Coordinates of C-alpha atoms (C1' of nucleotides) in Angstrom, one line a residue:
Chain A
M1 CA 127.9 86.3 14.0
M2 CA 129.6 87.4 10.8
I3 CA 132.9 88.7 10.8
D4 CA 132.0 92.4 10.3
D5 CA 130.0 92.2 12.9
A6 CA 132.5 90.9 15.4
A7 CA 135.2 93.4 13.9
V8 CA 132.9 96.3 14.9
R9 CA 132.4 94.6 18.5
L10 CA 136.0 93.9 18.9
E11 CA 137.0 97.2 17.8
A12 CA 134.4 99.0 20.7
L13 CA 136.1 96.9 23.2
G14 CA 139.3 97.4 21.6
N15 CA 139.5 101.1 23.7
P16 CA 141.1 100.8 27.1
T17 CA 138.3 103.4 28.6
R18 CA 135.8 101.5 26.6
L19 CA 136.7 98.5 28.1
K20 CA 136.6 99.7 31.6
I21 CA 133.3 101.0 30.9
Y22 CA 131.9 97.7 29.6
R23 CA 133.6 95.9 32.5
S24 CA 131.8 98.2 35.2
L25 CA 129.0 97.5 33.2
V26 CA 129.3 93.8 33.5
R27 CA 130.0 94.1 37.1
A28 CA 127.1 96.3 38.1
G29 CA 125.1 93.0 37.2
H30 CA 121.2 93.0 36.3
S31 CA 120.7 96.4 37.7
G32 CA 122.8 98.3 35.9
M33 CA 124.3 101.4 36.2
A34 CA 123.4 105.3 36.1
V35 CA 125.8 107.7 33.3
G36 CA 126.3 109.4 36.2
K37 CA 127.6 107.0 38.3
L38 CA 129.9 105.6 35.5
Q39 CA 131.1 109.2 35.5
A40 CA 131.6 109.3 39.2
S41 CA 133.8 106.0 39.4
L42 CA 135.4 106.2 35.9
D43 CA 136.2 110.4 36.3
L44 CA 135.6 110.9 32.7
A45 CA 134.5 114.3 31.2
G46 CA 130.4 113.8 30.5
S47 CA 130.6 114.4 26.7
T48 CA 133.5 111.8 26.6
L49 CA 131.5 108.9 28.2
S50 CA 128.6 109.9 26.3
H51 CA 130.6 109.2 23.1
H52 CA 132.0 106.1 24.1
L53 CA 128.5 104.8 25.5
K54 CA 127.1 105.6 22.3
A55 CA 130.0 103.6 20.8
L56 CA 129.0 100.3 22.7
V57 CA 125.2 101.1 22.3
I58 CA 125.8 101.2 18.5
V59 CA 127.1 97.8 18.1
G60 CA 124.9 96.2 20.7
L61 CA 127.2 95.6 23.6
V62 CA 125.1 97.6 25.8
A63 CA 121.6 98.9 26.4
Q64 CA 120.1 101.9 28.0
E65 CA 116.8 102.5 29.5
R66 CA 115.5 105.8 30.8
Q67 CA 114.1 106.0 34.6
G68 CA 113.3 109.3 35.0
T69 CA 116.2 111.9 34.5
T70 CA 119.0 109.2 34.5
L71 CA 119.7 106.7 32.2
I72 CA 120.4 103.2 33.2
C73 CA 123.1 101.2 31.1
R74 CA 123.7 97.4 30.8
A75 CA 125.7 95.2 29.4
N76 CA 124.0 93.2 26.8
Y77 CA 125.6 89.2 27.8
E78 CA 124.0 87.8 25.1
M79 CA 125.6 89.8 22.7
M80 CA 129.5 89.1 24.5
R81 CA 128.4 85.5 24.1
G82 CA 127.9 86.0 20.5
L83 CA 131.3 87.4 20.4
V84 CA 133.0 84.9 22.4
D85 CA 131.5 81.9 20.7
F86 CA 132.7 83.7 17.3
L87 CA 136.4 83.9 18.6
V88 CA 136.2 80.2 20.2
A89 CA 135.1 79.1 16.2
E90 CA 137.8 81.1 15.0
C91 CA 140.3 80.2 17.7
C92 CA 139.5 76.4 17.4
V93 CA 138.4 76.1 13.8
D94 CA 140.4 73.0 14.4
A95 CA 138.9 72.3 17.9
C96 CA 140.9 69.8 20.1
E97 CA 145.0 70.3 19.8
C98 CA 144.0 72.6 16.7
A99 CA 144.9 70.4 14.0
P100 CA 143.3 70.7 10.7
A101 CA 141.3 68.3 9.0
E102 CA 144.0 67.7 6.8
A103 CA 146.8 67.5 9.1
A104 CA 145.8 64.5 11.5
R105 CA 146.6 65.1 15.2
S106 CA 150.1 64.5 16.1
Chain B
M1 CA 145.5 89.2 31.4
M2 CA 145.3 92.8 32.5
I3 CA 142.9 94.5 31.0
D4 CA 145.2 96.9 29.0
D5 CA 146.5 93.6 27.1
A6 CA 143.3 92.5 26.7
A7 CA 142.5 96.1 25.5
V8 CA 145.8 96.2 22.7
R9 CA 144.6 92.6 21.5
L10 CA 141.0 93.5 20.6
E11 CA 142.0 96.2 19.3
A12 CA 144.0 94.6 17.0
L13 CA 141.4 92.0 16.2
G14 CA 139.0 95.0 15.6
N15 CA 139.8 95.9 12.5
P16 CA 138.1 93.9 9.8
T17 CA 141.4 93.3 7.8
R18 CA 143.6 92.2 10.3
L19 CA 140.3 90.0 11.4
K20 CA 140.3 88.8 8.6
I21 CA 144.3 88.2 8.2
Y22 CA 143.7 86.6 11.7
R23 CA 141.4 84.1 10.7
S24 CA 143.1 83.1 7.7
L25 CA 145.8 82.2 9.6
V26 CA 143.6 80.2 12.6
R27 CA 142.4 78.6 9.5
A28 CA 145.7 77.6 8.1
G29 CA 146.5 75.8 11.2
H30 CA 149.9 75.0 12.9
S31 CA 151.5 74.7 9.3
G32 CA 150.8 78.7 9.3
M33 CA 151.0 80.5 5.8
A34 CA 153.6 82.5 4.1
V35 CA 152.6 86.5 3.9
G36 CA 152.8 86.1 0.2
K37 CA 150.2 83.5 -0.1
L38 CA 148.1 85.8 2.6
Q39 CA 148.6 88.3 0.1
A40 CA 147.3 86.6 -2.8
S41 CA 144.4 85.3 -0.7
L42 CA 143.4 88.6 0.8
D43 CA 144.6 90.8 -1.8
L44 CA 146.3 93.4 0.0
A45 CA 149.2 95.5 -1.1
G46 CA 152.5 94.3 0.2
S47 CA 153.4 97.1 2.9
T48 CA 149.7 97.2 4.1
L49 CA 149.7 93.7 5.1
S50 CA 152.9 94.0 6.4
H51 CA 152.0 96.6 8.6
H52 CA 148.7 94.5 9.8
L53 CA 150.8 91.7 10.5
K54 CA 153.0 93.8 12.2
A55 CA 150.3 95.1 14.7
L56 CA 149.2 91.6 15.2
V57 CA 152.8 90.4 16.2
I58 CA 153.2 92.9 18.5
V59 CA 150.9 92.3 20.6
G60 CA 151.2 88.5 20.1
L61 CA 148.4 86.9 18.3
V62 CA 150.4 86.4 15.6
A63 CA 154.2 84.4 15.4
Q64 CA 156.3 84.1 12.6
E65 CA 159.3 82.0 11.4
R66 CA 161.6 82.5 8.5
Q67 CA 162.1 79.9 6.1
G68 CA 164.5 80.9 3.5
T69 CA 163.3 83.9 1.5
T70 CA 159.2 83.3 2.9
L71 CA 158.4 84.2 6.3
I72 CA 155.6 81.6 7.9
C73 CA 153.0 83.5 10.0
R74 CA 150.9 81.3 12.5
A75 CA 148.1 82.7 14.8
N76 CA 149.2 82.1 18.7
Y77 CA 146.3 80.0 19.9
E78 CA 147.3 80.2 23.2
M79 CA 147.2 84.2 23.3
M80 CA 143.7 84.2 22.0
R81 CA 142.8 81.7 24.5
G82 CA 143.7 84.1 26.9
L83 CA 141.8 86.5 25.6
V84 CA 138.9 84.7 25.2
D85 CA 139.2 83.7 29.2
F86 CA 139.5 87.3 29.9
L87 CA 136.4 88.1 28.1
V88 CA 134.5 85.4 29.8
A89 CA 135.6 86.3 33.1
E90 CA 134.5 89.6 32.6
C91 CA 131.4 88.3 31.3
C92 CA 130.4 86.2 33.9
V93 CA 131.9 88.3 36.8
D94 CA 128.3 88.7 38.3
A95 CA 125.9 87.0 36.7
C96 CA 126.3 83.7 34.9
E97 CA 123.9 84.5 31.8
C98 CA 127.0 84.7 29.5
A99 CA 128.4 81.4 30.3
P100 CA 128.6 78.7 27.9
A101 CA 126.0 78.5 25.5
E102 CA 124.0 75.2 26.8
A103 CA 124.6 76.4 30.4
A104 CA 122.4 79.5 30.3
R105 CA 119.6 79.6 31.9
S106 CA 116.4 81.0 31.0
Chain C
dA1 C1' 106.7 127.7 33.9
dC2 C1' 110.4 127.6 36.5
dG3 C1' 114.4 125.6 38.1
dG4 C1' 117.8 121.7 38.9
dT5 C1' 119.5 117.3 37.9
dA6 C1' 121.0 114.1 34.0
dT7 C1' 122.7 113.4 29.5
dT8 C1' 123.6 114.3 24.7
dT9 C1' 124.9 117.1 20.9
dC10 C1' 127.5 120.6 18.6
dC11 C1' 132.2 121.9 17.5
dA12 C1' 137.0 121.9 17.2
dG13 C1' 141.8 120.7 17.5
dA14 C1' 145.4 117.1 18.5
dA15 C1' 146.3 112.4 17.8
dT16 C1' 146.4 108.1 15.6
dT17 C1' 145.1 104.7 12.3
dA18 C1' 144.9 103.2 7.3
dT19 C1' 146.7 102.7 3.0
dG20 C1' 149.9 102.1 -0.5
dG21 C1' 154.0 103.5 -3.8
dA22 C1' 159.0 103.2 -3.9
dA23 C1' 163.0 102.6 -2.0
dA24 C1' 165.5 99.3 0.9
dT25 C1' 166.4 94.7 3.2
dA26 C1' 167.1 89.8 3.4
dA27 C1' 167.9 85.2 1.7
dT28 C1' 169.2 82.2 -1.5
dG29 C1' 170.8 79.9 -6.0
dT30 C1' 173.7 80.5 -10.0
Chain D
dA1 C1' 179.1 89.1 -7.6
dC2 C1' 174.5 89.3 -9.6
dA3 C1' 169.6 88.5 -10.0
dT4 C1' 165.4 87.0 -8.5
dT5 C1' 161.9 86.3 -5.0
dA6 C1' 160.1 87.8 -0.4
dT7 C1' 159.3 90.9 2.6
dT8 C1' 159.8 95.2 5.2
dT9 C1' 160.6 100.3 6.0
dC10 C1' 160.4 105.0 4.7
dC11 C1' 157.2 108.6 3.2
dA12 C1' 153.0 110.8 2.5
dT13 C1' 148.3 111.7 2.4
dA14 C1' 143.4 110.7 3.7
dA15 C1' 140.7 109.4 6.7
dT16 C1' 139.5 108.0 11.4
dT17 C1' 139.3 108.4 16.6
dC18 C1' 139.5 110.5 21.3
dT19 C1' 139.1 114.4 24.0
dG20 C1' 136.4 117.3 26.1
dG21 C1' 134.0 122.3 26.6
dA22 C1' 130.0 124.7 26.2
dA23 C1' 125.2 125.1 24.3
dA24 C1' 121.2 122.1 23.7
dT25 C1' 118.0 119.1 25.2
dA26 C1' 115.6 115.9 28.3
dC27 C1' 112.8 114.6 32.3
dC28 C1' 110.8 115.4 36.6
dG29 C1' 109.0 117.9 41.1
dT30 C1' 107.0 122.1 42.6

DNA sequence: ACGGTATTTCCAGAATTATGGAAATAATGT
DNA sequence: ACATTATTTCCATAATTCTGGAAATACCGT
């Protein structure tokens, strides 16, 4: 994952409301969760929720599928895994014990 | 890690400039990097860099230590690990599709 | 077509963030 | 004390984000 892609995804998750939305979707698992149910469970104005969901969808962290009048939202686990992998790679450039190549392990 | 703590750290990393700053510090390893060196390598106004560093320090992702007139900055690996653990935990609450790459079921 | 439910878009205001020049502070050496 | 280097704080401005009411759109059953 490119650094700017990572940044936009981190930014999307970096809002408390959006992080709660995302967490709800993760917890909902495979079957996902309808927008309306999210709205009830998180107690947000519909338009506010819609804006936040859009932000998550745009960066690929959430996918949506229409089922009649309701819109099912699902967490994109693979995208999250890519993000975590990016962070781990950044965090552990020097992997075990975090020692840079030139500064041997102490 | 509490969800709001995770959110503020994600937000801190969710700015492209700050993510690049953080990455530079991670790559600098445990010896860290002086503010001035960061400034030269990232080509930022001093005040801008100082603001971003402060944001990273406040959320605990970066630590600073004075050495004479220069200020050494270091990535806080443990904090990042806590953040990654949070994300993995959120991601794998239900289904384990976001587990470590090699463990993913097809 | 109509009525109802679900969701988004439009619009606007308030709040926050990003940026950087200029002045201030910090630390050191002479 | 003074000069020098390193960094921050003060200040302002432009840009972006967050929020939600109201209107619009989407979909379905009858």
